[in-house]
Amino acid sequence: MSTAFTISVPAMFNGPPGSANGGIAAGLAASQIDGPAEVSLRAPPPLETPMQVIKTDDGYEVRHGEQTVMLVRPTEALAPPPAAPGFEIAKSGPDHFPPVETHAFPGCYVCGPERTEDGLCLFTGKPDGYDGVTDVWTPDASLAGEDGLIRPEILWAALDCPGAFAIGFQDNPMVLAKIAAHIHDRPAPGDELIVVGWSLFDDGRKHGAATGLFTRDGRLLAQSEQLWIELKPAVA
């Protein structure tokens, strides 16, 4: 098999310390697939390191040396997510976001409270009387591609972390194992958006979540379904 292309995740797009945000890495890896794509993360994606993306019979394999980092393939259309909350409800989500002292990865590009200057600052909390976690987001011009719209990998990142908080990341730190995402429409810088996450299932250390990105008036722009794995407790 020969390399189809390479990807490299800049250092600013970290998730856990020393590795890439899973959504960013998955979005870059799935860049050649039209429509919904599923990415399985087999190892922490490195930062500032070229990874080889190799064509396979049903998609792509992403490698760092001999290590398989991600497997990528087209997937079926995702089920429609629940409707978005109203914009005012979504604005109240961060009021219920866990404090920085309890955040396992406070430097995460997407959800890290320590990244208020250069991160996405998606602080998705669970408002009273709402079944999911939510926040609002207005992406800036630095996140746009050459066509003037927000880059796909940034949208994959925005769909990533809200799923973890929907299933209790603040109580049980976990990492992304699989994400299937479908970008229906890409927003422009300055658009006022609603980001939402919902719990799907809990099975021991495995947890399922769904996320959605909506316009201010509730039109679905992008969605994902995810599998998260709780980290094993440190041995004393």
C-alpha positions as YAML, in Angstrom:
chain: A
units: angstrom
residues:
- id: 1
  name: MET
  ca: [0.00, 0.00, 0.00]
- id: 2
  name: SER
  ca: [1.28, 3.50, -0.78]
- id: 3
  name: THR
  ca: [0.69, 6.75, 1.04]
- id: 4
  name: ALA
  ca: [-2.26, 8.68, -0.38]
- id: 5
  name: PHE
  ca: [-1.43, 11.86, 1.55]
- id: 6
  name: THR
  ca: [-0.06, 12.97, 4.91]
- id: 7
  name: ILE
  ca: [-1.60, 14.94, 7.75]
- id: 8
  name: SER
  ca: [-0.02, 16.77, 10.66]
- id: 9
  name: VAL
  ca: [-1.83, 18.33, 13.60]
- id: 10
  name: PRO
  ca: [-0.36, 21.67, 14.76]
- id: 11
  name: ALA
  ca: [0.57, 21.83, 18.44]
- id: 12
  name: MET
  ca: [-2.17, 24.33, 19.30]
- id: 13
  name: PHE
  ca: [-4.85, 21.73, 18.47]
- id: 14
  name: ASN
  ca: [-4.14, 19.46, 21.42]
- id: 15
  name: GLY
  ca: [-6.65, 17.48, 23.45]
- id: 16
  name: PRO
  ca: [-5.05, 15.55, 26.32]
- id: 17
  name: PRO
  ca: [-1.53, 16.81, 27.07]
- id: 18
  name: GLY
  ca: [0.90, 15.82, 24.33]
- id: 19
  name: SER
  ca: [-1.64, 14.52, 21.82]
- id: 20
  name: ALA
  ca: [-4.04, 15.95, 19.28]
- id: 21
  name: ASN
  ca: [-7.69, 16.68, 19.89]
- id: 22
  name: GLY
  ca: [-9.51, 13.62, 18.57]
- id: 23
  name: GLY
  ca: [-12.04, 15.61, 16.56]
- id: 24
  name: ILE
  ca: [-9.40, 17.67, 14.78]
- id: 25
  name: ALA
  ca: [-7.32, 14.59, 13.94]
- id: 26
  name: ALA
  ca: [-10.35, 12.63, 12.79]
- id: 27
  name: GLY
  ca: [-11.57, 15.49, 10.62]
- id: 28
  name: LEU
  ca: [-8.21, 15.80, 8.89]
- id: 29
  name: ALA
  ca: [-8.06, 12.04, 8.34]
- id: 30
  name: ALA
  ca: [-11.57, 12.00, 6.85]
- id: 31
  name: SER
  ca: [-10.95, 14.95, 4.54]
- id: 32
  name: GLN
  ca: [-11.13, 12.87, 1.34]
- id: 33
  name: ILE
  ca: [-14.48, 11.25, 2.13]
- id: 34
  name: ASP
  ca: [-17.66, 12.91, 0.88]
- id: 35
  name: GLY
  ca: [-20.63, 12.54, 3.19]
- id: 36
  name: PRO
  ca: [-20.64, 10.83, 6.57]
- id: 37
  name: ALA
  ca: [-17.37, 9.25, 7.71]
- id: 38
  name: GLU
  ca: [-16.41, 7.10, 10.68]
- id: 39
  name: VAL
  ca: [-13.01, 7.33, 12.34]
- id: 40
  name: SER
  ca: [-11.73, 4.81, 14.89]
- id: 41
  name: LEU
  ca: [-8.88, 6.10, 17.04]
- id: 42
  name: ARG
  ca: [-6.42, 3.32, 17.87]
- id: 43
  name: ALA
  ca: [-3.66, 5.42, 19.45]
- id: 44
  name: PRO
  ca: [-3.25, 9.03, 20.59]
- id: 45
  name: PRO
  ca: [-2.65, 11.16, 17.46]
- id: 46
  name: PRO
  ca: [0.72, 12.91, 17.81]
- id: 47
  name: LEU
  ca: [1.22, 16.65, 17.41]
- id: 48
  name: GLU
  ca: [3.51, 18.35, 14.90]
- id: 49
  name: THR
  ca: [4.26, 14.98, 13.33]
- id: 50
  name: PRO
  ca: [3.47, 13.86, 9.77]
- id: 51
  name: MET
  ca: [1.18, 10.84, 9.68]
- id: 52
  name: GLN
  ca: [0.80, 8.72, 6.57]
- id: 53
  name: VAL
  ca: [-2.76, 8.27, 5.27]
- id: 54
  name: ILE
  ca: [-2.88, 5.03, 3.28]
- id: 55
  name: LYS
  ca: [-5.74, 3.97, 1.02]
- id: 56
  name: THR
  ca: [-7.39, 0.68, 1.98]
- id: 57
  name: ASP
  ca: [-10.18, -1.37, 0.44]
- id: 58
  name: ASP
  ca: [-12.87, 0.43, 2.45]
- id: 59
  name: GLY
  ca: [-11.30, 3.76, 3.37]
- id: 60
  name: TYR
  ca: [-7.98, 4.86, 4.85]
- id: 61
  name: GLU
  ca: [-5.49, 3.86, 7.52]
- id: 62
  name: VAL
  ca: [-3.52, 6.57, 9.30]
- id: 63
  name: ARG
  ca: [-0.08, 5.53, 10.50]
- id: 64
  name: HIS
  ca: [2.72, 7.02, 12.55]
- id: 65
  name: GLY
  ca: [5.65, 4.79, 11.67]
- id: 66
  name: GLU
  ca: [4.47, 1.22, 12.31]
- id: 67
  name: GLN
  ca: [1.67, 2.36, 14.64]
- id: 68
  name: THR
  ca: [-1.91, 2.46, 13.34]
- id: 69
  name: VAL
  ca: [-3.34, 5.70, 14.73]
- id: 70
  name: MET
  ca: [-6.74, 5.87, 13.01]
- id: 71
  name: LEU
  ca: [-8.96, 3.87, 10.68]
- id: 72
  name: VAL
  ca: [-11.27, 5.86, 8.42]
- id: 73
  name: ARG
  ca: [-14.17, 4.73, 6.27]
- id: 74
  name: PRO
  ca: [-17.40, 6.05, 4.77]
- id: 75
  name: THR
  ca: [-20.47, 5.23, 6.84]
- id: 76
  name: GLU
  ca: [-24.24, 5.27, 6.61]
- id: 77
  name: ALA
  ca: [-26.29, 8.40, 7.17]
- id: 78
  name: LEU
  ca: [-26.64, 9.23, 10.86]
- id: 79
  name: ALA
  ca: [-30.00, 9.29, 12.60]
- id: 80
  name: PRO
  ca: [-31.46, 12.78, 13.00]
- id: 81
  name: PRO
  ca: [-30.46, 14.24, 16.38]
- id: 82
  name: PRO
  ca: [-32.92, 15.84, 18.78]
- id: 83
  name: ALA
  ca: [-33.92, 19.42, 18.13]
- id: 84
  name: ALA
  ca: [-31.63, 22.18, 19.33]
- id: 85
  name: PRO
  ca: [-32.53, 24.11, 22.46]
- id: 86
  name: GLY
  ca: [-33.47, 27.74, 22.11]
- id: 87
  name: PHE
  ca: [-30.60, 30.18, 21.84]
- id: 88
  name: GLU
  ca: [-31.22, 31.66, 25.30]
- id: 89
  name: ILE
  ca: [-31.16, 28.19, 26.88]
- id: 90
  name: ALA
  ca: [-27.95, 27.37, 25.02]
- id: 91
  name: LYS
  ca: [-26.35, 30.58, 26.31]
- id: 92
  name: SER
  ca: [-26.91, 29.34, 29.86]
- id: 93
  name: GLY
  ca: [-25.00, 26.08, 29.30]
- id: 94
  name: PRO
  ca: [-21.61, 27.39, 30.48]
- id: 95
  name: ASP
  ca: [-23.20, 28.37, 33.80]
- id: 96
  name: HIS
  ca: [-23.39, 24.62, 34.48]
- id: 97
  name: PHE
  ca: [-19.95, 23.68, 33.10]
- id: 98
  name: PRO
  ca: [-17.67, 22.04, 35.67]
- id: 99
  name: PRO
  ca: [-15.00, 24.26, 37.25]
- id: 100
  name: VAL
  ca: [-11.46, 24.25, 35.93]
- id: 101
  name: GLU
  ca: [-10.23, 22.46, 39.08]
- id: 102
  name: THR
  ca: [-12.19, 19.34, 38.11]
- id: 103
  name: HIS
  ca: [-11.36, 19.37, 34.38]
- id: 104
  name: ALA
  ca: [-9.11, 16.44, 33.44]
- id: 105
  name: PHE
  ca: [-7.65, 18.22, 30.39]
- id: 106
  name: PRO
  ca: [-7.94, 21.97, 31.11]
- id: 107
  name: GLY
  ca: [-5.62, 22.80, 28.21]
- id: 108
  name: CYS
  ca: [-7.80, 21.11, 25.56]
- id: 109
  name: TYR
  ca: [-8.19, 23.26, 22.44]
- id: 110
  name: VAL
  ca: [-11.95, 22.68, 22.30]
- id: 111
  name: CYS
  ca: [-13.19, 22.63, 25.89]
- id: 112
  name: GLY
  ca: [-10.25, 23.68, 28.04]
- id: 113
  name: PRO
  ca: [-10.89, 26.53, 30.50]
- id: 114
  name: GLU
  ca: [-7.21, 27.44, 30.21]
- id: 115
  name: ARG
  ca: [-7.58, 28.14, 26.47]
- id: 116
  name: THR
  ca: [-9.79, 31.23, 26.60]
- id: 117
  name: GLU
  ca: [-7.37, 33.20, 24.38]
- id: 118
  name: ASP
  ca: [-6.85, 30.71, 21.55]
- id: 119
  name: GLY
  ca: [-9.32, 27.81, 21.96]
- id: 120
  name: LEU
  ca: [-12.87, 27.20, 20.82]
- id: 121
  name: CYS
  ca: [-14.14, 27.72, 24.39]
- id: 122
  name: LEU
  ca: [-17.04, 25.29, 24.08]
- id: 123
  name: PHE
  ca: [-18.11, 25.00, 27.70]
- id: 124
  name: THR
  ca: [-21.13, 22.77, 27.27]
- id: 125
  name: GLY
  ca: [-23.06, 22.42, 30.51]
- id: 126
  name: LYS
  ca: [-26.51, 21.01, 31.26]
- id: 127
  name: PRO
  ca: [-29.10, 23.73, 31.83]
- id: 128
  name: ASP
  ca: [-31.90, 23.09, 34.29]
- id: 129
  name: GLY
  ca: [-34.74, 21.16, 32.67]
- id: 130
  name: TYR
  ca: [-32.77, 20.25, 29.51]
- id: 131
  name: ASP
  ca: [-31.71, 16.71, 28.60]
- id: 132
  name: GLY
  ca: [-28.40, 17.57, 26.95]
- id: 133
  name: VAL
  ca: [-25.37, 19.83, 27.37]
- id: 134
  name: THR
  ca: [-25.11, 22.98, 25.31]
- id: 135
  name: ASP
  ca: [-23.30, 26.25, 24.59]
- id: 136
  name: VAL
  ca: [-23.26, 28.91, 21.90]
- id: 137
  name: TRP
  ca: [-20.34, 29.49, 19.55]
- id: 138
  name: THR
  ca: [-19.39, 32.28, 17.16]
- id: 139
  name: PRO
  ca: [-16.36, 31.08, 15.14]
- id: 140
  name: ASP
  ca: [-13.88, 33.74, 14.09]
- id: 141
  name: ALA
  ca: [-12.20, 34.36, 10.76]
- id: 142
  name: SER
  ca: [-8.99, 32.52, 11.71]
- id: 143
  name: LEU
  ca: [-10.93, 29.23, 11.49]
- id: 144
  name: ALA
  ca: [-12.04, 29.70, 7.87]
- id: 145
  name: GLY
  ca: [-10.64, 27.95, 4.82]
- id: 146
  name: GLU
  ca: [-9.86, 29.42, 1.43]
- id: 147
  name: ASP
  ca: [-13.56, 29.36, 0.54]
- id: 148
  name: GLY
  ca: [-14.41, 31.62, 3.47]
- id: 149
  name: LEU
  ca: [-16.29, 28.95, 5.44]
- id: 150
  name: ILE
  ca: [-15.21, 27.27, 8.69]
- id: 151
  name: ARG
  ca: [-12.79, 24.43, 7.94]
- id: 152
  name: PRO
  ca: [-14.23, 20.91, 8.20]
- id: 153
  name: GLU
  ca: [-11.72, 19.70, 10.80]
- id: 154
  name: ILE
  ca: [-12.71, 22.61, 13.07]
- id: 155
  name: LEU
  ca: [-16.33, 21.48, 12.83]
- id: 156
  name: TRP
  ca: [-15.30, 17.91, 13.70]
- id: 157
  name: ALA
  ca: [-13.52, 19.37, 16.75]
- id: 158
  name: ALA
  ca: [-16.61, 21.34, 17.78]
- id: 159
  name: LEU
  ca: [-18.62, 18.10, 17.58]
- id: 160
  name: ASP
  ca: [-16.08, 16.20, 19.71]
- id: 161
  name: CYS
  ca: [-15.89, 17.35, 23.35]
- id: 162
  name: PRO
  ca: [-19.59, 18.16, 23.94]
- id: 163
  name: GLY
  ca: [-20.28, 14.43, 23.70]
- id: 164
  name: ALA
  ca: [-17.89, 13.72, 26.56]
- id: 165
  name: PHE
  ca: [-19.61, 16.21, 28.86]
- id: 166
  name: ALA
  ca: [-23.02, 14.79, 27.93]
- id: 167
  name: ILE
  ca: [-21.93, 11.45, 29.41]
- id: 168
  name: GLY
  ca: [-20.11, 12.66, 32.50]
- id: 169
  name: PHE
  ca: [-16.52, 13.49, 31.55]
- id: 170
  name: GLN
  ca: [-16.26, 15.69, 34.61]
- id: 171
  name: ASP
  ca: [-16.85, 12.67, 36.86]
- id: 172
  name: ASN
  ca: [-15.08, 9.97, 34.82]
- id: 173
  name: PRO
  ca: [-12.31, 11.24, 32.50]
- id: 174
  name: MET
  ca: [-12.43, 9.47, 29.15]
- id: 175
  name: VAL
  ca: [-10.98, 9.52, 25.65]
- id: 176
  name: LEU
  ca: [-12.59, 9.37, 22.24]
- id: 177
  name: ALA
  ca: [-12.46, 5.89, 20.67]
- id: 178
  name: LYS
  ca: [-14.72, 6.36, 17.63]
- id: 179
  name: ILE
  ca: [-16.55, 9.22, 15.96]
- id: 180
  name: ALA
  ca: [-18.88, 9.20, 12.96]
- id: 181
  name: ALA
  ca: [-19.65, 12.66, 11.67]
- id: 182
  name: HIS
  ca: [-21.60, 14.26, 8.84]
- id: 183
  name: ILE
  ca: [-21.21, 17.90, 7.88]
- id: 184
  name: HIS
  ca: [-24.39, 18.97, 6.10]
- id: 185
  name: ASP
  ca: [-23.52, 22.65, 5.74]
- id: 186
  name: ARG
  ca: [-20.55, 24.73, 6.85]
- id: 187
  name: PRO
  ca: [-21.05, 28.02, 8.69]
- id: 188
  name: ALA
  ca: [-19.20, 31.27, 8.06]
- id: 189
  name: PRO
  ca: [-17.14, 33.26, 10.56]
- id: 190
  name: GLY
  ca: [-19.37, 35.38, 12.73]
- id: 191
  name: ASP
  ca: [-22.39, 33.08, 12.52]
- id: 192
  name: GLU
  ca: [-24.10, 32.55, 15.86]
- id: 193
  name: LEU
  ca: [-24.30, 28.79, 16.45]
- id: 194
  name: ILE
  ca: [-25.66, 26.34, 19.01]
- id: 195
  name: VAL
  ca: [-23.57, 23.32, 20.04]
- id: 196
  name: VAL
  ca: [-25.30, 20.41, 21.78]
- id: 197
  name: GLY
  ca: [-24.40, 16.97, 23.17]
- id: 198
  name: TRP
  ca: [-26.62, 14.10, 24.35]
- id: 199
  name: SER
  ca: [-25.95, 10.80, 26.08]
- id: 200
  name: LEU
  ca: [-26.87, 7.66, 24.08]
- id: 201
  name: PHE
  ca: [-25.84, 4.74, 26.31]
- id: 202
  name: ASP
  ca: [-23.61, 3.58, 29.16]
- id: 203
  name: ASP
  ca: [-22.02, 0.10, 29.16]
- id: 204
  name: GLY
  ca: [-19.38, -0.26, 31.84]
- id: 205
  name: ARG
  ca: [-16.41, 1.89, 30.79]
- id: 206
  name: LYS
  ca: [-17.94, 2.44, 27.33]
- id: 207
  name: HIS
  ca: [-20.26, 5.37, 26.70]
- id: 208
  name: GLY
  ca: [-22.13, 6.56, 23.63]
- id: 209
  name: ALA
  ca: [-22.94, 10.16, 22.78]
- id: 210
  name: ALA
  ca: [-24.37, 12.24, 19.97]
- id: 211
  name: THR
  ca: [-23.62, 15.86, 19.18]
- id: 212
  name: GLY
  ca: [-25.03, 18.49, 16.88]
- id: 213
  name: LEU
  ca: [-24.13, 21.92, 15.54]
- id: 214
  name: PHE
  ca: [-27.06, 24.18, 14.69]
- id: 215
  name: THR
  ca: [-27.71, 27.69, 13.44]
- id: 216
  name: ARG
  ca: [-29.19, 30.17, 15.90]
- id: 217
  name: ASP
  ca: [-32.68, 29.36, 14.60]
- id: 218
  name: GLY
  ca: [-32.19, 25.60, 14.96]
- id: 219
  name: ARG
  ca: [-31.17, 24.39, 11.48]
- id: 220
  name: LEU
  ca: [-28.83, 21.38, 11.66]
- id: 221
  name: LEU
  ca: [-25.38, 22.04, 10.18]
- id: 222
  name: ALA
  ca: [-23.36, 19.04, 11.39]
- id: 223
  name: GLN
  ca: [-23.74, 16.03, 13.66]
- id: 224
  name: SER
  ca: [-21.83, 13.13, 15.14]
- id: 225
  name: GLU
  ca: [-22.20, 9.86, 17.04]
- id: 226
  name: GLN
  ca: [-19.38, 8.83, 19.32]
- id: 227
  name: LEU
  ca: [-17.90, 6.08, 21.46]
- id: 228
  name: TRP
  ca: [-15.94, 7.12, 24.54]
- id: 229
  name: ILE
  ca: [-13.83, 4.93, 26.85]
- id: 230
  name: GLU
  ca: [-13.27, 5.81, 30.50]
- id: 231
  name: LEU
  ca: [-9.63, 5.98, 31.56]
- id: 232
  name: LYS
  ca: [-8.65, 3.33, 34.06]
- id: 233
  name: PRO
  ca: [-8.03, 4.73, 37.55]
- id: 234
  name: ALA
  ca: [-4.39, 5.28, 38.36]
- id: 235
  name: VAL
  ca: [-2.86, 2.56, 40.50]
- id: 236
  name: ALA
  ca: [-1.89, 3.97, 43.89]
...
